[in-house]
XYZ file of C-alpha atoms in Angstrom:
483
model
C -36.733 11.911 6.047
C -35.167 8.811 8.120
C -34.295 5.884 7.365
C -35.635 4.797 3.433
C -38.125 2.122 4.409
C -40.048 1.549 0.923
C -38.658 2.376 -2.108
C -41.437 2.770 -5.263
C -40.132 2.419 -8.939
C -42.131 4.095 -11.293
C -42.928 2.085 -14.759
C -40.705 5.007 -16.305
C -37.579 3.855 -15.063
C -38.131 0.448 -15.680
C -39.405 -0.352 -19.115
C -38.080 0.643 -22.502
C -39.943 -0.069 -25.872
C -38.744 -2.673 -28.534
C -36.929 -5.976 -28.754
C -38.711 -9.206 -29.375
C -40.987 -9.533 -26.144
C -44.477 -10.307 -27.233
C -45.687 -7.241 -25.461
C -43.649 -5.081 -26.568
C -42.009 -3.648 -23.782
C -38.582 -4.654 -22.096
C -36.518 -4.063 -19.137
C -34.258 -1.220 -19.907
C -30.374 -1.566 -19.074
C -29.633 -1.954 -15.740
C -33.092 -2.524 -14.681
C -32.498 -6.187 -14.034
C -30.165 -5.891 -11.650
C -30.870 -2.937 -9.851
C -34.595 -5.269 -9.737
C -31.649 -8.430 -8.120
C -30.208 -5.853 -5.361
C -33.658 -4.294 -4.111
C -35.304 -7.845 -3.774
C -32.329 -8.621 -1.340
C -32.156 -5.177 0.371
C -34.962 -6.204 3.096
C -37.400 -3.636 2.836
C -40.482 -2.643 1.172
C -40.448 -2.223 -2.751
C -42.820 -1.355 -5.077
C -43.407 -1.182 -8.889
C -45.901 1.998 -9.708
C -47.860 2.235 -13.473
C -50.403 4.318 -14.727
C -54.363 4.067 -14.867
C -53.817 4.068 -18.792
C -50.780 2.261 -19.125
C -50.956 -0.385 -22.075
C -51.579 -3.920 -21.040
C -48.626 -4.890 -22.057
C -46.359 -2.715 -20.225
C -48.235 -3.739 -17.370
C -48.044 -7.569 -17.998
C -44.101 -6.918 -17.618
C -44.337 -5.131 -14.649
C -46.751 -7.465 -12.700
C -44.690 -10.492 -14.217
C -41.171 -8.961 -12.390
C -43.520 -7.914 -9.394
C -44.659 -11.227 -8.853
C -41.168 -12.966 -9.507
C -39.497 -10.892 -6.874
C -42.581 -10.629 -4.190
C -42.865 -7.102 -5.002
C -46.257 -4.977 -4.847
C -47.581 -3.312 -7.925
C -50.163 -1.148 -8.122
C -51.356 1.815 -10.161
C -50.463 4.934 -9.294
C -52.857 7.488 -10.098
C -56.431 6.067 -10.596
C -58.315 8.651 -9.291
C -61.774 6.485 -8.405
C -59.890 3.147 -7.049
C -55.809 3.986 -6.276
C -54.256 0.722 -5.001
C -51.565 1.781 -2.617
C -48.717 -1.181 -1.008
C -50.103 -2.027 2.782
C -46.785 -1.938 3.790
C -47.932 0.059 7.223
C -45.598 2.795 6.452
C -46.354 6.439 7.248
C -46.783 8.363 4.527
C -45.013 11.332 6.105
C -41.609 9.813 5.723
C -39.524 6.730 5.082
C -40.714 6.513 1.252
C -38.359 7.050 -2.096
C -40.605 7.046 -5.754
C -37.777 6.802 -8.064
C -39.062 8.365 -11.289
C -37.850 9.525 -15.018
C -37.392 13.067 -15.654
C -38.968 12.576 -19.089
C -42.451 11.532 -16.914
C -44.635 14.282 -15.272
C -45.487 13.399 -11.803
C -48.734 14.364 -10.086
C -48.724 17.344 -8.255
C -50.958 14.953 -5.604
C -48.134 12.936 -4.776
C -46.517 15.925 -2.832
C -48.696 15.580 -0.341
C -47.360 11.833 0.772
C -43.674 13.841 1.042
C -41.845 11.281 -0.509
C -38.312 11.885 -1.450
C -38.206 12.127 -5.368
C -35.148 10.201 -6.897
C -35.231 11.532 -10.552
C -33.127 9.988 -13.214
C -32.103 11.891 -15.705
C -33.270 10.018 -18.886
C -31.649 12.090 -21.822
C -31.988 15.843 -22.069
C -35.678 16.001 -22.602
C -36.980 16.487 -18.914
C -40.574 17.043 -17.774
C -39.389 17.671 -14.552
C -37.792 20.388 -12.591
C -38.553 20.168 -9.077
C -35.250 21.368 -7.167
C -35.924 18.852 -4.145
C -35.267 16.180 -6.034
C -32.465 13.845 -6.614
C -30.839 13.155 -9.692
C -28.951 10.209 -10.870
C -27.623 9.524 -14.106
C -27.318 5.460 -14.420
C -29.842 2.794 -12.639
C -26.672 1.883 -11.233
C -26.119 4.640 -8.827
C -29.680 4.005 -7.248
C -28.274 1.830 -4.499
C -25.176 3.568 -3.653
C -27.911 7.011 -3.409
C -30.157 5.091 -0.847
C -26.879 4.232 1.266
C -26.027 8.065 1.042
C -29.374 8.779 2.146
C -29.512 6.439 5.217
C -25.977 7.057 6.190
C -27.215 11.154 6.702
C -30.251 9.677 8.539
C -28.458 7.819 11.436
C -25.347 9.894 12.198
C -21.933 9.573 12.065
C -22.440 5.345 13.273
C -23.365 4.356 10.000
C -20.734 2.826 7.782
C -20.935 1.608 3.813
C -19.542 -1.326 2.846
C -18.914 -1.733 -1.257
C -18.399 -5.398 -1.977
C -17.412 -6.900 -5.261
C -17.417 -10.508 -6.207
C -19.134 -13.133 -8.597
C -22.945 -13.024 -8.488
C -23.330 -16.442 -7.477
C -21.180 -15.603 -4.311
C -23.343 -12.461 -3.653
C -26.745 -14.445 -4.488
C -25.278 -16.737 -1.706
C -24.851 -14.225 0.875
C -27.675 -11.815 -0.233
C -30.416 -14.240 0.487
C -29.123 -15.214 3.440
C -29.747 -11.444 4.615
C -25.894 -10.402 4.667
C -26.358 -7.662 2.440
C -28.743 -5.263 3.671
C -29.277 -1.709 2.203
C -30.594 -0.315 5.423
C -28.210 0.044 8.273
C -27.615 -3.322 10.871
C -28.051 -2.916 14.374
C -23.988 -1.986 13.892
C -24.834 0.668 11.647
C -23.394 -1.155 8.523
C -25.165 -0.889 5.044
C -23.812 -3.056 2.122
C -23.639 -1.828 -1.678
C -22.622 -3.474 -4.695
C -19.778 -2.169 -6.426
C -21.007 -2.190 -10.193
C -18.943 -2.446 -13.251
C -21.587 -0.091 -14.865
C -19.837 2.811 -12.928
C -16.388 4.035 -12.639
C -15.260 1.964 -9.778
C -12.880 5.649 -8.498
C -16.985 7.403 -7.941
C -18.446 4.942 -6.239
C -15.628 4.304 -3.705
C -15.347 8.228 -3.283
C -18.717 7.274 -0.966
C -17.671 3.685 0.516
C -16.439 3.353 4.134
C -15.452 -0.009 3.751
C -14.766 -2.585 0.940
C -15.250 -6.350 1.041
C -14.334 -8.361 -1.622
C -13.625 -11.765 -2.407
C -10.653 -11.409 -5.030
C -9.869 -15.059 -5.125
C -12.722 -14.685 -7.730
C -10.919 -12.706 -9.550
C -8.170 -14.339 -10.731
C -7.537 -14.690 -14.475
C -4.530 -16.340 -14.216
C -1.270 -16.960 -12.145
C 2.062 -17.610 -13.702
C 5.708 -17.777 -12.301
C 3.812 -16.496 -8.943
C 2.669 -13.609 -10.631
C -0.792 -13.234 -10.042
C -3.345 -11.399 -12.723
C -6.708 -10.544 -11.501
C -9.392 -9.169 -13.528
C -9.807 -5.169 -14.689
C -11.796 -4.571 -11.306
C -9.895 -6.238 -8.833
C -6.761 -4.235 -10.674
C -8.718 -0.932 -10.736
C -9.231 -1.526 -7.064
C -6.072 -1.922 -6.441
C -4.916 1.220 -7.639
C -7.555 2.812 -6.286
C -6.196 2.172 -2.728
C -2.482 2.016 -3.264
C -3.667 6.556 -3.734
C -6.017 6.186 -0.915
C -4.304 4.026 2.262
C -7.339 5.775 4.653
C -10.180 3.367 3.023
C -10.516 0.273 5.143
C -10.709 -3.162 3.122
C -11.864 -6.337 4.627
C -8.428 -7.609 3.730
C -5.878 -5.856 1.997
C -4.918 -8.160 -1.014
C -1.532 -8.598 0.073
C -3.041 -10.343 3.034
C -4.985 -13.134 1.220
C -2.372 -14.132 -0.966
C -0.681 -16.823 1.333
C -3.908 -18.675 0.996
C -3.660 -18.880 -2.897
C -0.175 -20.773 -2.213
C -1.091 -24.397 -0.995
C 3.159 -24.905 -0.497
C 3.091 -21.350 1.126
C 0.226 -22.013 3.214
C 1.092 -25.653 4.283
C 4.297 -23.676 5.164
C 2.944 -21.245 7.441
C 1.127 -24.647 9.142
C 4.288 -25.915 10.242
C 4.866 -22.767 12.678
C 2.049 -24.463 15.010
C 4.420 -26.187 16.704
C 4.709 -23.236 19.041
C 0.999 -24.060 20.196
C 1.493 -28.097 21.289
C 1.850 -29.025 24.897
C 2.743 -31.873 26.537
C -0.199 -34.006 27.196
C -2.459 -32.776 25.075
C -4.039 -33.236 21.080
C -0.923 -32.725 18.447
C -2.440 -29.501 16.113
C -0.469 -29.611 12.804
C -0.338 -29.256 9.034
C -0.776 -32.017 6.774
C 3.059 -33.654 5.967
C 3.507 -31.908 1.963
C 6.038 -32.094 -0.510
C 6.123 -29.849 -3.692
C 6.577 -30.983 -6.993
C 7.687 -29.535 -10.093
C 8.388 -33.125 -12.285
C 6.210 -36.255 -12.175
C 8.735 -38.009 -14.595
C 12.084 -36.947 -13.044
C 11.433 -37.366 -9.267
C 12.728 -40.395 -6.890
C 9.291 -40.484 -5.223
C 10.553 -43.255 -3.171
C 13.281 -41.223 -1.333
C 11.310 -38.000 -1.402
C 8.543 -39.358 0.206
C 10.547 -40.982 2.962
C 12.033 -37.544 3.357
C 8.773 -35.808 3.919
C 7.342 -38.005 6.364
C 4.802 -39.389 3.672
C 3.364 -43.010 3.362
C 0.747 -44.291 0.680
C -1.593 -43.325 -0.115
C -1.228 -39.671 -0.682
C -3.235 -36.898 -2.216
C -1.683 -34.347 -4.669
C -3.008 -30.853 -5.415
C -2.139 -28.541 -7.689
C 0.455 -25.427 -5.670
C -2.397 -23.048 -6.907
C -5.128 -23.127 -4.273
C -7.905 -20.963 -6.510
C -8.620 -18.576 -9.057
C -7.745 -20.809 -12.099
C -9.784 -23.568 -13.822
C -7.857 -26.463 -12.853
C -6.750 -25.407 -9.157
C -9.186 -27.777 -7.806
C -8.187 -30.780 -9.613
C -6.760 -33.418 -7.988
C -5.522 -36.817 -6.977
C -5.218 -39.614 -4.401
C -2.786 -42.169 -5.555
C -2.060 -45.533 -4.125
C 1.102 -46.875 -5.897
C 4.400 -44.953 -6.547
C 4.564 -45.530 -10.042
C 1.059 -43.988 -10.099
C 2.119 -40.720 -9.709
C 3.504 -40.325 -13.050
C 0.240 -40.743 -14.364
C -1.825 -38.022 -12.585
C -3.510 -35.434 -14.453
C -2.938 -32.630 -11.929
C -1.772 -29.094 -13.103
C 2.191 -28.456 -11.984
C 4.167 -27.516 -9.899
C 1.894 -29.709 -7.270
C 1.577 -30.372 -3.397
C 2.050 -33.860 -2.401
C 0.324 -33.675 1.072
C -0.429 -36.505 3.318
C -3.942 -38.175 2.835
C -4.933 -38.457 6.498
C -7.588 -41.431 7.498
C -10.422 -39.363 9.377
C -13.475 -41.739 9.433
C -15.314 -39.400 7.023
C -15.668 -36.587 9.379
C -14.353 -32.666 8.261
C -14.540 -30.015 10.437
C -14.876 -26.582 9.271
C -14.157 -23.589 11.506
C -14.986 -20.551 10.066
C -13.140 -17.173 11.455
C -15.526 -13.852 11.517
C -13.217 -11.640 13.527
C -12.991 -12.410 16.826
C -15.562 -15.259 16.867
C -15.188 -18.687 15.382
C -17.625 -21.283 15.130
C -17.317 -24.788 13.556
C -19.668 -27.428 11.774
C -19.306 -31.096 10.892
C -19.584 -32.427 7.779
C -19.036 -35.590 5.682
C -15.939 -36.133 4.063
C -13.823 -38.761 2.084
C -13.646 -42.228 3.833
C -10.906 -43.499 5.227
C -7.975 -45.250 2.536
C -8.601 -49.164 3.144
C -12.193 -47.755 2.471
C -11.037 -46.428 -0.846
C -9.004 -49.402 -1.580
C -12.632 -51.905 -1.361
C -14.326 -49.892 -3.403
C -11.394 -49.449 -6.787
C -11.944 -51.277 -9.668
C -10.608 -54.561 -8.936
C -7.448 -54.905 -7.552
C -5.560 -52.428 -10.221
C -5.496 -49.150 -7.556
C -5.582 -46.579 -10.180
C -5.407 -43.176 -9.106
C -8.678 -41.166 -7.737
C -8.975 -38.016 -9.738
C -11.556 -35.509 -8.960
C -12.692 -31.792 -9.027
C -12.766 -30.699 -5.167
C -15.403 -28.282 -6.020
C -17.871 -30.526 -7.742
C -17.298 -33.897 -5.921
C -16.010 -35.606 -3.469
C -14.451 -39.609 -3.941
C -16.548 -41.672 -2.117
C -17.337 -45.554 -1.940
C -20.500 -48.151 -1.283
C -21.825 -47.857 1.914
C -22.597 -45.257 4.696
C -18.940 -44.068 5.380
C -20.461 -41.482 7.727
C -18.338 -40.436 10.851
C -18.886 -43.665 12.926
C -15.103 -43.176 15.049
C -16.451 -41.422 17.898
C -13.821 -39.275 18.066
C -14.459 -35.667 19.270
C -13.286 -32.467 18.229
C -10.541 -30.214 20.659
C -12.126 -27.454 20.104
C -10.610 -25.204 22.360
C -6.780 -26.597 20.865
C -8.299 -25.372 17.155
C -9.752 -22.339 18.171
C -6.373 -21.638 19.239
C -4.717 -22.392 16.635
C -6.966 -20.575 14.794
C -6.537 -17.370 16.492
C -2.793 -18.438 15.983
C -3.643 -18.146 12.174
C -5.406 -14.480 12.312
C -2.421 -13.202 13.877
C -0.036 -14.669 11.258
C -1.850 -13.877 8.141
C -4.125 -10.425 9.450
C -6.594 -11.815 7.937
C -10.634 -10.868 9.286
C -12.684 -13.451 7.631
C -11.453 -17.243 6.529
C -12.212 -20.732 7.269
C -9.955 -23.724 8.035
C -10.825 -27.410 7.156
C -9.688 -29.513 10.152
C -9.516 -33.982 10.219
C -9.073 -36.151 13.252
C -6.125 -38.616 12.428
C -7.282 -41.968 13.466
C -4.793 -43.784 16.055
C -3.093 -40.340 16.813
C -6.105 -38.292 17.069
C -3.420 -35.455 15.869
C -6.206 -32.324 14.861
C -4.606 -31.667 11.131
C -5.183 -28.766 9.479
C -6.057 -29.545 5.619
C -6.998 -26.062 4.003
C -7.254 -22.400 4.500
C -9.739 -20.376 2.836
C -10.565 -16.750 2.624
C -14.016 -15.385 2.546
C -16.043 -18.828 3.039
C -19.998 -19.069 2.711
C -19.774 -20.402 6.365
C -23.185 -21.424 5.724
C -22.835 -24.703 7.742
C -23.613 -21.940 11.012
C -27.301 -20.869 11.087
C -27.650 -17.389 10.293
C -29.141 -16.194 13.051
C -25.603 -16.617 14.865
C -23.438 -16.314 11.730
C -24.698 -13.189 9.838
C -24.624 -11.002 13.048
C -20.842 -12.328 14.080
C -19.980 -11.575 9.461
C -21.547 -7.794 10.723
C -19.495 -7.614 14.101
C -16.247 -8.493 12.182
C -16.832 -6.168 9.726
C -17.202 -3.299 12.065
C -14.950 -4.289 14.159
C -12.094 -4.291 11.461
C -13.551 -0.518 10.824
C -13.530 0.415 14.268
C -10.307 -0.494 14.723
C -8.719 1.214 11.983
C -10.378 4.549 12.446
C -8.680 4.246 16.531
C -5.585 4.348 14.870
């Protein structure tokens, strides 16, 4: 057949009668999201209904049609037939995905599309042998990977990803999860909860996943992620063979901010004499706001005012992102940030953050805004009291009057960070992460202010970025399968 270039969903497989829509007809389970992964998948996709379907039903369809670009047309009027100008021959390249308990025209045989049937209760109209069957919606997507991967040989590769539907909105419209194979061969499926997660992995290649999603909670270092993530994981602690875009085991440095900051201190190794100082961020962990001589700790840990205190968990919880820059010693007491915390070193960077994201071998960087310098901060407190800056990392950003933009002139080493970078993929095996990087004014020491795993990277245009997420990907798989 080739490569599925169209895919056609019949009005059978769609709608279901009942509930309160006006018109009487509603999208049956799992047709809402199996609708979400086709409208990403990059190809041509059609909805199908019949010449005497009720207007209702076909209100429905044409309103999802129209929300998601898709064509709709009717199927078997046998004076006018609208058919999808999608340019397609009709010999191949087509999938009509169909309910058993619906009779389909003999006519259609003569287009030789591939018949997906699903099996819609024991009542079935339909017995053709050629056909497909699935049982759930769900396995549609996972059966047109199957169906491609035959197509182009042994190259092709499926990758089953699984993390928060905002994350895979994200990266779905940007074109990073394509149904059809990449130039690399690679074809990305969701892995559902509406299937056993063991089935569907039986037919993945690869899995990508952003865990740090996942978490539910993490006490005394112990670290609880949600049924799926812990499904997965005992899913490949019996299979070792399946390659995962990273082992868990691998990320978890990066959910430590103490463990990660850390790890920092081992570039040392990479400074030379004469050149930009690459470092961590001076930290100091605590487990007691009350009970701690901040004055003598801070001396201890190479730390001046103002500093910036995180909580020790970097994600996964609520409250991880919560923080505090705080002026005055006595301040700290008064903080609301989640314990045990990271004292780390507020560094004055003229507003400027750069972000280097890691996609294998490749890294790339962007600029971006970022919190203005501490005098800055100072100007711009209520009055002359200094209270403490609390904010939520993930929602905003502290920021004063004024355009604080990067003004310093300062530039980037970027050869010293890519270094240090690749420094960082050696030491945690990790694929795909991003590092936050400041220019200390005076100094111009590069620090290093966070480590992520799995970022959007969406400051790089896609054209460059999506092709270098594929090539890591693959390359990861490559690799492994060499061994």
């Amino acid at each position: 057949m080739g490569v599925v270039r169209g895919v056609i969903l019949d009005e059978s497989v769609l709608l279901t009668e009942g509930g309160e829509d006006k018109n009487g007809f509603i999208l049956r389970p799992g047709a809402e999201s199996l609708i979400q992964t086709l409208s990403r998948s990059k190809i041509h996709i059609g909805i199908s209904y019949d010449v005497d379907s009720p207007d209702g039903k076909v209100s429905v369809l044409q309103s999802n049609a129209s929300l998601k670009n898709f064509d709709c047309f009717i199927l078997n009027d046998p004076t006018n037939e609208i058919m999808p100008a999608w340019s397609i021959n009709t010999d191949g390249g087509i999938v009509y995905l169909v309910s058993n308990k619906k009779e389909v025209l003999p006519k259609l045989s003569s287009y030789k599309w591939l018949l997906v049937v699903l099996n819609d209760g024991d009542e079935s109209l339909y017995y053709t042998t050629d056909a497909l069957r699935i049982q759930n919606l769900a396995e549609f997507p996972l059966t047109m990977c199957q169906l491609n991967k035959s197509s182009t040989g042994t190259n092709a590769a499926t990758v089953g990803y699984i993390m928060k539907p905002s994350r895979v909105v994200d990266f779905a419209n940007r074109g990073a999860f394509p149904l059809c194979p990449t130039q690399n061969g690679l074809m990305f499926v969701p892995l559902t909860p509406m299937l056993p997660l063991s089935t569907q992995l039986k037919n993945i290649d690869i899995v990508l996943h952003k865990a740090t999603d996942e978490i539910l909670s993490v006490e005394d270092n112990k670290i609880t992620f949600t049924e799926n993530i812990q499904e997965l994981q005992r899913y490949l602690e019996l299979h070792q063979d399946l390659c995962v875009i990273d082992p868990l085991m691998n990320i978890y440095p990066l959910l430590d901010r103490l463990e990660i900051q850390q790890i920092l201190l081992g570039l040392e190794e990479l400074n030379r004499e004469g050149s930009h100082l690459i470092r961590g961020a001076h930290f100091l962990k605590i487990d007691n706001f009350e009970e701690f001589n901040f004055e003598t700790g801070l001396a201890e840990a190479r730390l001046s005012l103002p500093c910036i205190v995180k909580p020790k968990i970097a994600c996964g919880v609520g409250d991880a992102h919560k923080m505090a820059i705080v002026f005055r010693v006595d301040d700290f007491k008064n903080v609301d940030v989640p314990l045990p915390a990271v004292i780390q070193e507020y560094v004055d960077h003229s507003s400027t953050l750069y972000k280097f994201y890691v996609l294998g071998e490749k890294i790339f960087h962007a600029v971006k805004n970022s919190i203005p310098n501490a005098d800055v901060l100072k100007k711009s407190s209520n009055g002359d009291e200094l209270k403490p800056l609390e904010f939520d990392s993930l929602k905003s950003l502290p920021t004063a009057s004024g355009d604080c933009s990067a003004t310093s002139g300062e530039s980037i080493d970027v050869k010293l960070v890519t270094d240090a970078a690749n420094w960082l993929r050696r030491r945690l095996q990790l694929t795909i992460f991003g590092l936050d990087v400041v220019i200390q004014e005076g100094t111009r020491d590069h620090v290093i202010v966070d480590v992520n795993y799995l970022p959007s990277f969406k400051e790089v245009g896609d054209e460059i970025s999506i092709p270098a997420f594929w090539e890591s990907i693959r390359g990861k798989y490559d690799l492994r399968l060499s061994k």
